[in-house]
Coordinates of C-alpha atoms (C1' of nucleotides) in Angstrom, one line a residue:
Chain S
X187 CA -12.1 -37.1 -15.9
X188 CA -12.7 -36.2 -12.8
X189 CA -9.7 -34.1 -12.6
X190 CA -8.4 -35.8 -8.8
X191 CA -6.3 -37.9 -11.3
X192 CA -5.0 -35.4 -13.8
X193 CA -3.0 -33.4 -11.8
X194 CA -2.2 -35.6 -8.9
X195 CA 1.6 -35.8 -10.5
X196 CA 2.2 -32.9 -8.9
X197 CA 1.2 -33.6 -5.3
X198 CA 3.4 -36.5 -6.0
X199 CA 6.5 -35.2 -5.2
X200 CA 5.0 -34.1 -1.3
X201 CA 7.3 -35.4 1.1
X202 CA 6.1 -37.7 4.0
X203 CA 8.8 -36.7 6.8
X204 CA 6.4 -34.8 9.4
X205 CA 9.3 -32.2 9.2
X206 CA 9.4 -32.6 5.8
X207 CA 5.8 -31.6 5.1
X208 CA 5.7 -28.8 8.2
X209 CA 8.4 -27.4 5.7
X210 CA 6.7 -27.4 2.5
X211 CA 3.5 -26.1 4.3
X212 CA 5.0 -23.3 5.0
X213 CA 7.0 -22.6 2.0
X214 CA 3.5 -22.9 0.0
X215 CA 2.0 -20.2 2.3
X216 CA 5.0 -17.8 2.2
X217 CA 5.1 -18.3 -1.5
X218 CA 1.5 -17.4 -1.8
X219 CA 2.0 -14.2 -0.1
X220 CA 5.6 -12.8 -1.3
X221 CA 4.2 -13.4 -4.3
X222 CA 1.3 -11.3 -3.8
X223 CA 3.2 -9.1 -2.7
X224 CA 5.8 -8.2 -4.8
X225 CA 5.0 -10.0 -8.1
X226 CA 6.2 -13.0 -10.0
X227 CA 9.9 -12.1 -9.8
X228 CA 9.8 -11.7 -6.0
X229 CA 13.2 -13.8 -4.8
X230 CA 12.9 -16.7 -3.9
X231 CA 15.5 -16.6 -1.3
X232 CA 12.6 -14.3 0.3
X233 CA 10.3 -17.0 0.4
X234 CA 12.5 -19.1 2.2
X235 CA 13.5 -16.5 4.8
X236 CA 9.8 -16.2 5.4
X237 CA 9.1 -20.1 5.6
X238 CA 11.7 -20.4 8.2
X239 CA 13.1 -22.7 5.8
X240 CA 17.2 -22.3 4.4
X241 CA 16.9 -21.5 0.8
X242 CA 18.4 -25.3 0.1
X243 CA 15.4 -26.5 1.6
X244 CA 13.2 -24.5 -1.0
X245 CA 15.5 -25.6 -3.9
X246 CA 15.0 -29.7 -2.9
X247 CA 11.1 -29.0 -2.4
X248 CA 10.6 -26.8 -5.7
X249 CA 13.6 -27.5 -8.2
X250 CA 12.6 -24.3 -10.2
X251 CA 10.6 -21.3 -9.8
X252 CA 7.9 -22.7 -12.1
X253 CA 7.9 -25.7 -9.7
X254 CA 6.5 -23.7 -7.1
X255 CA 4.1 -21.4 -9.1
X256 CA 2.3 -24.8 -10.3
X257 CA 2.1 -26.0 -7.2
X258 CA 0.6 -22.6 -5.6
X259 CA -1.2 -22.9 -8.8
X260 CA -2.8 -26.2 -8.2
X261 CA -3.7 -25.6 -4.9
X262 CA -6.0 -22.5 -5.9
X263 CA -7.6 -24.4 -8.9
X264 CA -8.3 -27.6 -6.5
X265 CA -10.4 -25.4 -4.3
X266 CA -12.3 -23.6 -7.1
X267 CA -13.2 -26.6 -8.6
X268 CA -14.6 -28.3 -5.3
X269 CA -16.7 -25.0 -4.3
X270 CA -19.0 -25.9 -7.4
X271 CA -20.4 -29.0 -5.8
X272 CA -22.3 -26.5 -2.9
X273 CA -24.1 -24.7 -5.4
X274 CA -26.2 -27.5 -6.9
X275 CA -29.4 -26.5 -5.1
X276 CA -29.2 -23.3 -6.7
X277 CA -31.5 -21.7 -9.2
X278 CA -29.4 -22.3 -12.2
X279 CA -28.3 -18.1 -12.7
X280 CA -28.2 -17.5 -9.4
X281 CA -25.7 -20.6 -9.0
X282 CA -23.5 -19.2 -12.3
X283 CA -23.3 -16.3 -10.4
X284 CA -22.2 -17.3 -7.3
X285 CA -19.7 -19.5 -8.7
X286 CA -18.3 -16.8 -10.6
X287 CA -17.9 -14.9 -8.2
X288 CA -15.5 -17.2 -6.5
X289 CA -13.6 -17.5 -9.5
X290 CA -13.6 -13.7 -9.2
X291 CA -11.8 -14.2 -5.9
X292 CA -9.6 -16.9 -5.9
X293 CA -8.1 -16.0 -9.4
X294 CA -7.6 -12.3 -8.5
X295 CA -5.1 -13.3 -6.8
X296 CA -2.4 -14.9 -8.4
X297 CA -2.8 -12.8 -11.8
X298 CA 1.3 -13.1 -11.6
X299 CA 1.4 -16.7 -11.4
X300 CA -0.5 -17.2 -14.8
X301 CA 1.0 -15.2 -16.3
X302 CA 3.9 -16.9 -16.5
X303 CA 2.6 -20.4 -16.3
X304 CA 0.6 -19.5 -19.5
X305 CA 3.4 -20.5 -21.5
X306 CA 3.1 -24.6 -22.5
X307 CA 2.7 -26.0 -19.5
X308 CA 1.2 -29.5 -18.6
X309 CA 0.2 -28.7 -15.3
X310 CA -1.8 -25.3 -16.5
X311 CA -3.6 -26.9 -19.2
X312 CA -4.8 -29.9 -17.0
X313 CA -6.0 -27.3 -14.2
X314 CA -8.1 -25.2 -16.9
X315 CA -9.2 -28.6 -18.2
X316 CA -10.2 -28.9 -14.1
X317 CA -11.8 -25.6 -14.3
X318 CA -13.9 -25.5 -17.1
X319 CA -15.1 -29.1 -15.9
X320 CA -16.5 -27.6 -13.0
X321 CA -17.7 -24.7 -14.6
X322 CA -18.9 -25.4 -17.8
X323 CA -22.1 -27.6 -16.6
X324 CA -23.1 -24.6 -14.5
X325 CA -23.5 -22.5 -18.0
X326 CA -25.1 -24.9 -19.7
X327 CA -27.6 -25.9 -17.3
X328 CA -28.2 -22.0 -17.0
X329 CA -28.5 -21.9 -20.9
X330 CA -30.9 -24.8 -21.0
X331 CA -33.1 -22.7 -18.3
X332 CA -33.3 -19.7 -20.7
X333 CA -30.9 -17.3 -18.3
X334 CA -27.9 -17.4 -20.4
X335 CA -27.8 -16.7 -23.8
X336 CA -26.7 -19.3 -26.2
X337 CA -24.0 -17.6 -28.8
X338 CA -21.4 -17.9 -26.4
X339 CA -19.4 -20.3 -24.9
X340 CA -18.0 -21.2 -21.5
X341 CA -14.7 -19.7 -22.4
X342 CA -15.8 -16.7 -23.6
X343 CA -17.2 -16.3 -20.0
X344 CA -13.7 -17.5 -18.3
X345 CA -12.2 -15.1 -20.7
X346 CA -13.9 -11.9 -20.1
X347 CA -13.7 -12.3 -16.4
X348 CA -10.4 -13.5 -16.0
X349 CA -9.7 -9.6 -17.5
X350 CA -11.7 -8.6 -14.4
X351 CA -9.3 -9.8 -11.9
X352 CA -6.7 -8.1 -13.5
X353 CA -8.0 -4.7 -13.3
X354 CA -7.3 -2.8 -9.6
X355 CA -10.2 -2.1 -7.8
X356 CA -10.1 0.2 -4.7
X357 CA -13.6 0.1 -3.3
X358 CA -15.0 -3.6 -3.5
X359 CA -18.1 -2.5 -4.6
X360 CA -17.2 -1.0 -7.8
X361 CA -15.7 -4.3 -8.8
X362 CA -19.4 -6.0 -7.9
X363 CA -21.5 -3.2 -10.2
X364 CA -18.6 -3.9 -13.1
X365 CA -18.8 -7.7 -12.8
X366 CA -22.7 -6.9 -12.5
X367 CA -22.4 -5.4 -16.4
X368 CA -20.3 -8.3 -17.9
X369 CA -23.0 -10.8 -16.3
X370 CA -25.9 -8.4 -18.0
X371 CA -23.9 -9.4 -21.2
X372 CA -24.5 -13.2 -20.8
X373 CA -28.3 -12.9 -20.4
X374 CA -30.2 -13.6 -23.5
X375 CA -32.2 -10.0 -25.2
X376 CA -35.3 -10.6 -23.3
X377 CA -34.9 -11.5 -19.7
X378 CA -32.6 -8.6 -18.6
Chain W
X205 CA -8.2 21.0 -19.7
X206 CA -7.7 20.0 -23.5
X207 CA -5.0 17.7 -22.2
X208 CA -2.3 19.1 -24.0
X209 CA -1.2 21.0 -21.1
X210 CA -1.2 18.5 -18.2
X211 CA 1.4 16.1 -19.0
X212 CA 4.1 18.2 -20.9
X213 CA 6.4 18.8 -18.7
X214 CA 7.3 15.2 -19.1
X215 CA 8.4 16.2 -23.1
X216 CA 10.0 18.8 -21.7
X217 CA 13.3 17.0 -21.2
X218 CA 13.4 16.0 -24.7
X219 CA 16.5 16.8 -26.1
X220 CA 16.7 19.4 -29.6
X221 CA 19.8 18.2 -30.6
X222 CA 19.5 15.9 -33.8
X223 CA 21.6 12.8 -33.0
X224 CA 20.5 13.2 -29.2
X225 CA 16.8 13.2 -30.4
X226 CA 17.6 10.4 -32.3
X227 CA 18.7 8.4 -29.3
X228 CA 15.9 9.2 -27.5
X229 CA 13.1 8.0 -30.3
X230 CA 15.3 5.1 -30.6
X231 CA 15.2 4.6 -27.3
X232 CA 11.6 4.9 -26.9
X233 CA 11.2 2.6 -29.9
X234 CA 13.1 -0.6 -28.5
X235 CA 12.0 0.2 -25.0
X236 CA 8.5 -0.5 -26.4
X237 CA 9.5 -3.6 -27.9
X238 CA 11.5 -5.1 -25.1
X239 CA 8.9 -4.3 -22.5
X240 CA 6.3 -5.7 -24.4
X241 CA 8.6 -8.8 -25.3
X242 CA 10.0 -9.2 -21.7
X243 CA 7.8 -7.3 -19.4
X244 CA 8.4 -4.7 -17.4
X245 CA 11.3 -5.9 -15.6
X246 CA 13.5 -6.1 -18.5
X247 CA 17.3 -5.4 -18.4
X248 CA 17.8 -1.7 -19.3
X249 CA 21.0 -3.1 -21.0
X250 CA 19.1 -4.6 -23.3
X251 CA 17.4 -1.8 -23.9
X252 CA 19.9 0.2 -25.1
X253 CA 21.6 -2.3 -26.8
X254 CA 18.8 -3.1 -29.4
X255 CA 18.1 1.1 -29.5
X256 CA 22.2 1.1 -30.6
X257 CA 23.1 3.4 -27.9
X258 CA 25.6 3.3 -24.8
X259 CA 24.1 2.5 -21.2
X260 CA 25.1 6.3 -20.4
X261 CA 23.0 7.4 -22.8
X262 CA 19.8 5.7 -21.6
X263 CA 20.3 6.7 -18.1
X264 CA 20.9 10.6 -19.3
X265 CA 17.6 10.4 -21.3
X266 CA 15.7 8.8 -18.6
X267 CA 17.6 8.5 -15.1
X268 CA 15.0 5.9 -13.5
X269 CA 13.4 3.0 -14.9
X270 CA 10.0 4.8 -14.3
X271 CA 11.2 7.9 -16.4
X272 CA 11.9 5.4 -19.1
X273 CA 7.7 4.0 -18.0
X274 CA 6.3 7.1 -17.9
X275 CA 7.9 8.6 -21.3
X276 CA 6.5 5.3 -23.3
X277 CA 3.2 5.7 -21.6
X278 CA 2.4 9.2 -22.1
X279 CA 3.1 9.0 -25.6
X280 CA 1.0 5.9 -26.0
X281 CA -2.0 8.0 -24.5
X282 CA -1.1 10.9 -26.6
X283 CA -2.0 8.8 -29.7
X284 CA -5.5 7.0 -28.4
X285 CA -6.7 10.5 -27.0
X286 CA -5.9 12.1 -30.2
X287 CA -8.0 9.5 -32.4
X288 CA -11.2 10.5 -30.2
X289 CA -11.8 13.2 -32.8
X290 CA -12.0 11.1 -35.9
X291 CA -15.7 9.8 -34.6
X292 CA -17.5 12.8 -34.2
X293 CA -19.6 12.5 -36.6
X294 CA -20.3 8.9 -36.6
X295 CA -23.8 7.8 -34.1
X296 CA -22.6 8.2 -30.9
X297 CA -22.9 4.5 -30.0
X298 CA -21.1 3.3 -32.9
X299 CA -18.3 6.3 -31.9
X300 CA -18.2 4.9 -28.5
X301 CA -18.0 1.0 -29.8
X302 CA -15.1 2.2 -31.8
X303 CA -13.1 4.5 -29.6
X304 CA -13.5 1.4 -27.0
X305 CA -12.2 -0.8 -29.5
X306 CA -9.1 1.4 -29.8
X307 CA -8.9 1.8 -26.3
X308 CA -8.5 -1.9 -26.0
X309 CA -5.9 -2.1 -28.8
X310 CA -3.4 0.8 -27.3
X311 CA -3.8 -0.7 -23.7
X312 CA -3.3 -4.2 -24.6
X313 CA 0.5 -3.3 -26.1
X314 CA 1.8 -1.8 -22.6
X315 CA -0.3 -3.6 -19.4
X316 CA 3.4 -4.3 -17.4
X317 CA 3.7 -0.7 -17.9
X318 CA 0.6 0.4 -16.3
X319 CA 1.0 -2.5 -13.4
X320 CA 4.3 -0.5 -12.6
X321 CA 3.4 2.9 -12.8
X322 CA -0.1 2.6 -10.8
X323 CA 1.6 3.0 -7.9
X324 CA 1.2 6.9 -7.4
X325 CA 2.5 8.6 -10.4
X326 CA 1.8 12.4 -11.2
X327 CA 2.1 12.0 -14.7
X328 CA 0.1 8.4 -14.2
X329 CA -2.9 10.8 -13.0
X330 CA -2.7 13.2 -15.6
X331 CA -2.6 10.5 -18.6
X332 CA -5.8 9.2 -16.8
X333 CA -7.5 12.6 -16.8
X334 CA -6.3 12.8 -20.3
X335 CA -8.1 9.6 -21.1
X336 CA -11.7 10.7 -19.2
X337 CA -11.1 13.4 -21.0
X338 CA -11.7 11.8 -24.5
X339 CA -13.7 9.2 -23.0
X340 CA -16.2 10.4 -21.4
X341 CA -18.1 12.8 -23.3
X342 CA -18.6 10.0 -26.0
X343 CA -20.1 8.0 -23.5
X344 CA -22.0 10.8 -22.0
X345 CA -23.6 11.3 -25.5
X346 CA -24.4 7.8 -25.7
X347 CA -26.3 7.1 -22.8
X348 CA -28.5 10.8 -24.0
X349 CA -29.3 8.8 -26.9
X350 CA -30.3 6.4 -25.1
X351 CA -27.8 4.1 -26.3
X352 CA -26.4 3.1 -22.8
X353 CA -28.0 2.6 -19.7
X354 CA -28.0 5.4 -17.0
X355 CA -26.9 3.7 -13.6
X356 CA -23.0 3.6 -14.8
X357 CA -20.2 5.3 -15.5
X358 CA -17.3 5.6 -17.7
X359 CA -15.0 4.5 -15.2
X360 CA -16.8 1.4 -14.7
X361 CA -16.8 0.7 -18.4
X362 CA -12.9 1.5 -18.5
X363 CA -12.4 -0.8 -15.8
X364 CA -14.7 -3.6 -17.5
X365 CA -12.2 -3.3 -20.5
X366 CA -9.1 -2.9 -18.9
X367 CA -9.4 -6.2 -17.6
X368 CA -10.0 -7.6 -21.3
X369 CA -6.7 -5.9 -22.1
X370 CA -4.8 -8.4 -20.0
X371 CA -6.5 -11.5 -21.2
X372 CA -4.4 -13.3 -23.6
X373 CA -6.8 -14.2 -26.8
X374 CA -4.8 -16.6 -29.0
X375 CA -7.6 -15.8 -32.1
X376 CA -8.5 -11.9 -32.2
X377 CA -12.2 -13.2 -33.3
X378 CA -13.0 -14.3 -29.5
X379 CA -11.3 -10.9 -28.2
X380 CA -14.1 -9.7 -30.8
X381 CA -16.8 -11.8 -29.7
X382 CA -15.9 -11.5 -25.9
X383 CA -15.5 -7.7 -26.0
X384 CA -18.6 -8.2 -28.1
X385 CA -20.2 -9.3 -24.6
X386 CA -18.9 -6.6 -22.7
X387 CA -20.8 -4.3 -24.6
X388 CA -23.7 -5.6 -24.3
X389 CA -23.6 -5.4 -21.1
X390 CA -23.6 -1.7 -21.4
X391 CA -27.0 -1.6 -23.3
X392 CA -29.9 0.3 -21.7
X393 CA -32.4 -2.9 -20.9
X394 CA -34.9 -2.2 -23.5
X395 CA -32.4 -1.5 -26.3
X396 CA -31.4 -4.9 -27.5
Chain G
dA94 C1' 36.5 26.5 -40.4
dA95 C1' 37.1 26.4 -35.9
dG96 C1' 35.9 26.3 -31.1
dC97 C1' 32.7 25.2 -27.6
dT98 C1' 29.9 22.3 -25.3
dA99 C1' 26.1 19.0 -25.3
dG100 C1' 26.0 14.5 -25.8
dC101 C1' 28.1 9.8 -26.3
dG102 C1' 29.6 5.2 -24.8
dG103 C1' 31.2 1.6 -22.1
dA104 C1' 34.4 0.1 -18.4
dG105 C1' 33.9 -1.2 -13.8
dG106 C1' 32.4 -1.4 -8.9
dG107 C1' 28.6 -2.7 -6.2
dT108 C1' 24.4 -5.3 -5.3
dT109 C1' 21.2 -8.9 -5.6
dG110 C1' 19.5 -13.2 -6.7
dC111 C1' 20.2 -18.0 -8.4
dC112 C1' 21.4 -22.5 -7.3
dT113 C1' 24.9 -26.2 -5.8
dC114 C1' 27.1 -28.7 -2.4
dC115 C1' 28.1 -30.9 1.7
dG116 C1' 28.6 -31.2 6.8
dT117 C1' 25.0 -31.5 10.3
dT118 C1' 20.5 -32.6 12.3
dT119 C1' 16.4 -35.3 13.1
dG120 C1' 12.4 -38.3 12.3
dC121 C1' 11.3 -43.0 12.1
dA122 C1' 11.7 -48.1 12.2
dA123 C1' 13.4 -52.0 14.4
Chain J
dT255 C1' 17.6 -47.1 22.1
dT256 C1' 20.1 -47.0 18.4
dG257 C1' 21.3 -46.5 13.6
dC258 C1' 20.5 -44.7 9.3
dA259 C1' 18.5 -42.4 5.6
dA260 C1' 16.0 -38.5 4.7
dA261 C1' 15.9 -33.8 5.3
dC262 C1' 18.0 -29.5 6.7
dG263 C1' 20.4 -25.0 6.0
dG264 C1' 23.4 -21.7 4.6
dA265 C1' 28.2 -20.6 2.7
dG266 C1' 29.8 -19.4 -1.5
dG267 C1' 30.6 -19.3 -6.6
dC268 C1' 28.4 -17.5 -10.5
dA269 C1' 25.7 -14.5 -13.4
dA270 C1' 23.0 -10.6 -14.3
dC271 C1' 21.8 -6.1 -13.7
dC272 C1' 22.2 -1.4 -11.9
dC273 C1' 24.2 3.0 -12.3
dT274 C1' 28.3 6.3 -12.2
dC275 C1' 32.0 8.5 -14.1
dC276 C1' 34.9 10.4 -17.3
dG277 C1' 37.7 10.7 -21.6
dC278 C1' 36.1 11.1 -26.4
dT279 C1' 32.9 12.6 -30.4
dA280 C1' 30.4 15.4 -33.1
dG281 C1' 26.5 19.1 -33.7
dC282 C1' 25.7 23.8 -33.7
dT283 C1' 27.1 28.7 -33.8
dT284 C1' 29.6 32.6 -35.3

DNA sequence: AAGCTAGCGGAGGGTTGCCTCCGTTTGCAA
DNA sequence: TTGCAAACGGAGGCAACCCTCCGCTAGCTT
């Protein structure tokens, strides 16, 4: 479980045509920002305009709309998941941190995305099942080393700072102090 | 600055007449429930339709969308800022711990709202005040007790739980145990 | 009880987005 | 180079929603 197997369905359907994948390139990165942009129900006929693309090229590329949040979706997951592997040298808190932090990041945002992906999907559940593989040693190493405390569980974690990247934060720095008191949480009563 | 002042203009187009009134609570009421049900992006048609009441009628009462937004959130402030008094004479950390939890609970029901209306909004401002404004002091009294650490403040705590808000929690004991977290966070170091 | 007017409701015109369909283009293999 | 399948793109039909407008209804006042 790995996870390169689990969700690999979905790269699946990426065509081989060098035109053909120029194309879906770019309607990945337009997606990724209209979406930011305007939200969830941004049109899609927007994306295409903005890939370059005609809008029957979208359509044959990502059937549905959920078609092409999943595969946004996957993309973002596949990255997190990898960045854990350069933190291994880490102190084991100090690595938690860091990763969270990226998780932080790269979930903040495409808040929209989940949203509506929440709903029974396949392709969700396998990438949190991606996630919390690559996250869920980190804790527990840190637990082992005393700098986590041990009534909570991975999720909990994932749970309380997903809410974080909701939340709009002008100034950077404020989001850094409030992550800063939802990681004091995790620490066990005496090492804080 | 008891609050009661800043945002009444916005009552101020309520109608006096009884069935108009009507309308409008019943407006209100299935505006709440289709919002929360659909998001915020949910056909105004629908809205009055499951209120009973013509299309003409919803647009009288509340000739944008964001009328409609700003009406529903106002009054959902009303209530949580209201409750603030109810705690005074409980410790002030365990007033705090519960006002938050209430906090949570009235924020949770409306977070499409406050996605739309964040985007500068007088009467978005004044709600916020009107929060601080029950907020803070609690807090404030807390962290003289020595019940909360100094270096933060109550927009950083409102921020922390915001976030929680938009996390979906399929059993209410994790929101418990999470939020549970969060709060610990908030403890002075020593305090444990 | 009778009139006045605030309020009602929904038909309908306009806009926008969804998605299919098919004639045209273009990469690739032989 | 040539042929052919894969891929393109956008016109256009369909559906949903927005919002206005105006003839009708029913509270309130005297």
């Amino acid at each position: 479980m790995t996870g390169a197997g689990q969700a690999s369905d979905v790269f699946a359907r990426r065509p081989k045509r060098a035109d053909a994948r120029r194309n879906y390139e770019a309607l990945i990165a337009a997606a990724r920002e209209v979406f930011a942009e305007a939200g969830a129900a941004a049109s899609l006929e927007e994306v295409a305009r903005r890939a370059g693309v005609g809008i029957g090229t979208l359509y044959r590329n990502f059937p549905t709309r959920r078609d092409l949040f999943e595969a946004l979706y996957v993309e973002e997951v596949r990255e997190l998941s990898r960045s854990a592997a350069d933190l291994g040298d880490l102190p084991p808190w100090d690595a938690l941190v860091a990763w969270l932090h990226r998780f932080i990041g790269y979930v903040a945002t495409k808040r929209a995305l989940a949203e509506e992906l929440v709903h029974d999907s396949e392709v969700f559940r396998s990438c949190r099942t991606e996630i919390y593989t690559a996250g869920e040693p980190m804790m527990r190493r840190a637990q082992a080393a005393g700098a986590v405390r041990d009534d909570i569980s991975f999720d909990d974690v994932v749970r309380l700072l997903s809410g974080l990247t909701m939340a709009q934060f002008p100034q950077p720095e404020q989001r850094d102090r409030v992550l800063g008191i939802a990681l004091d949480g995790l620490r066990p009563p005496t090492s804080r």
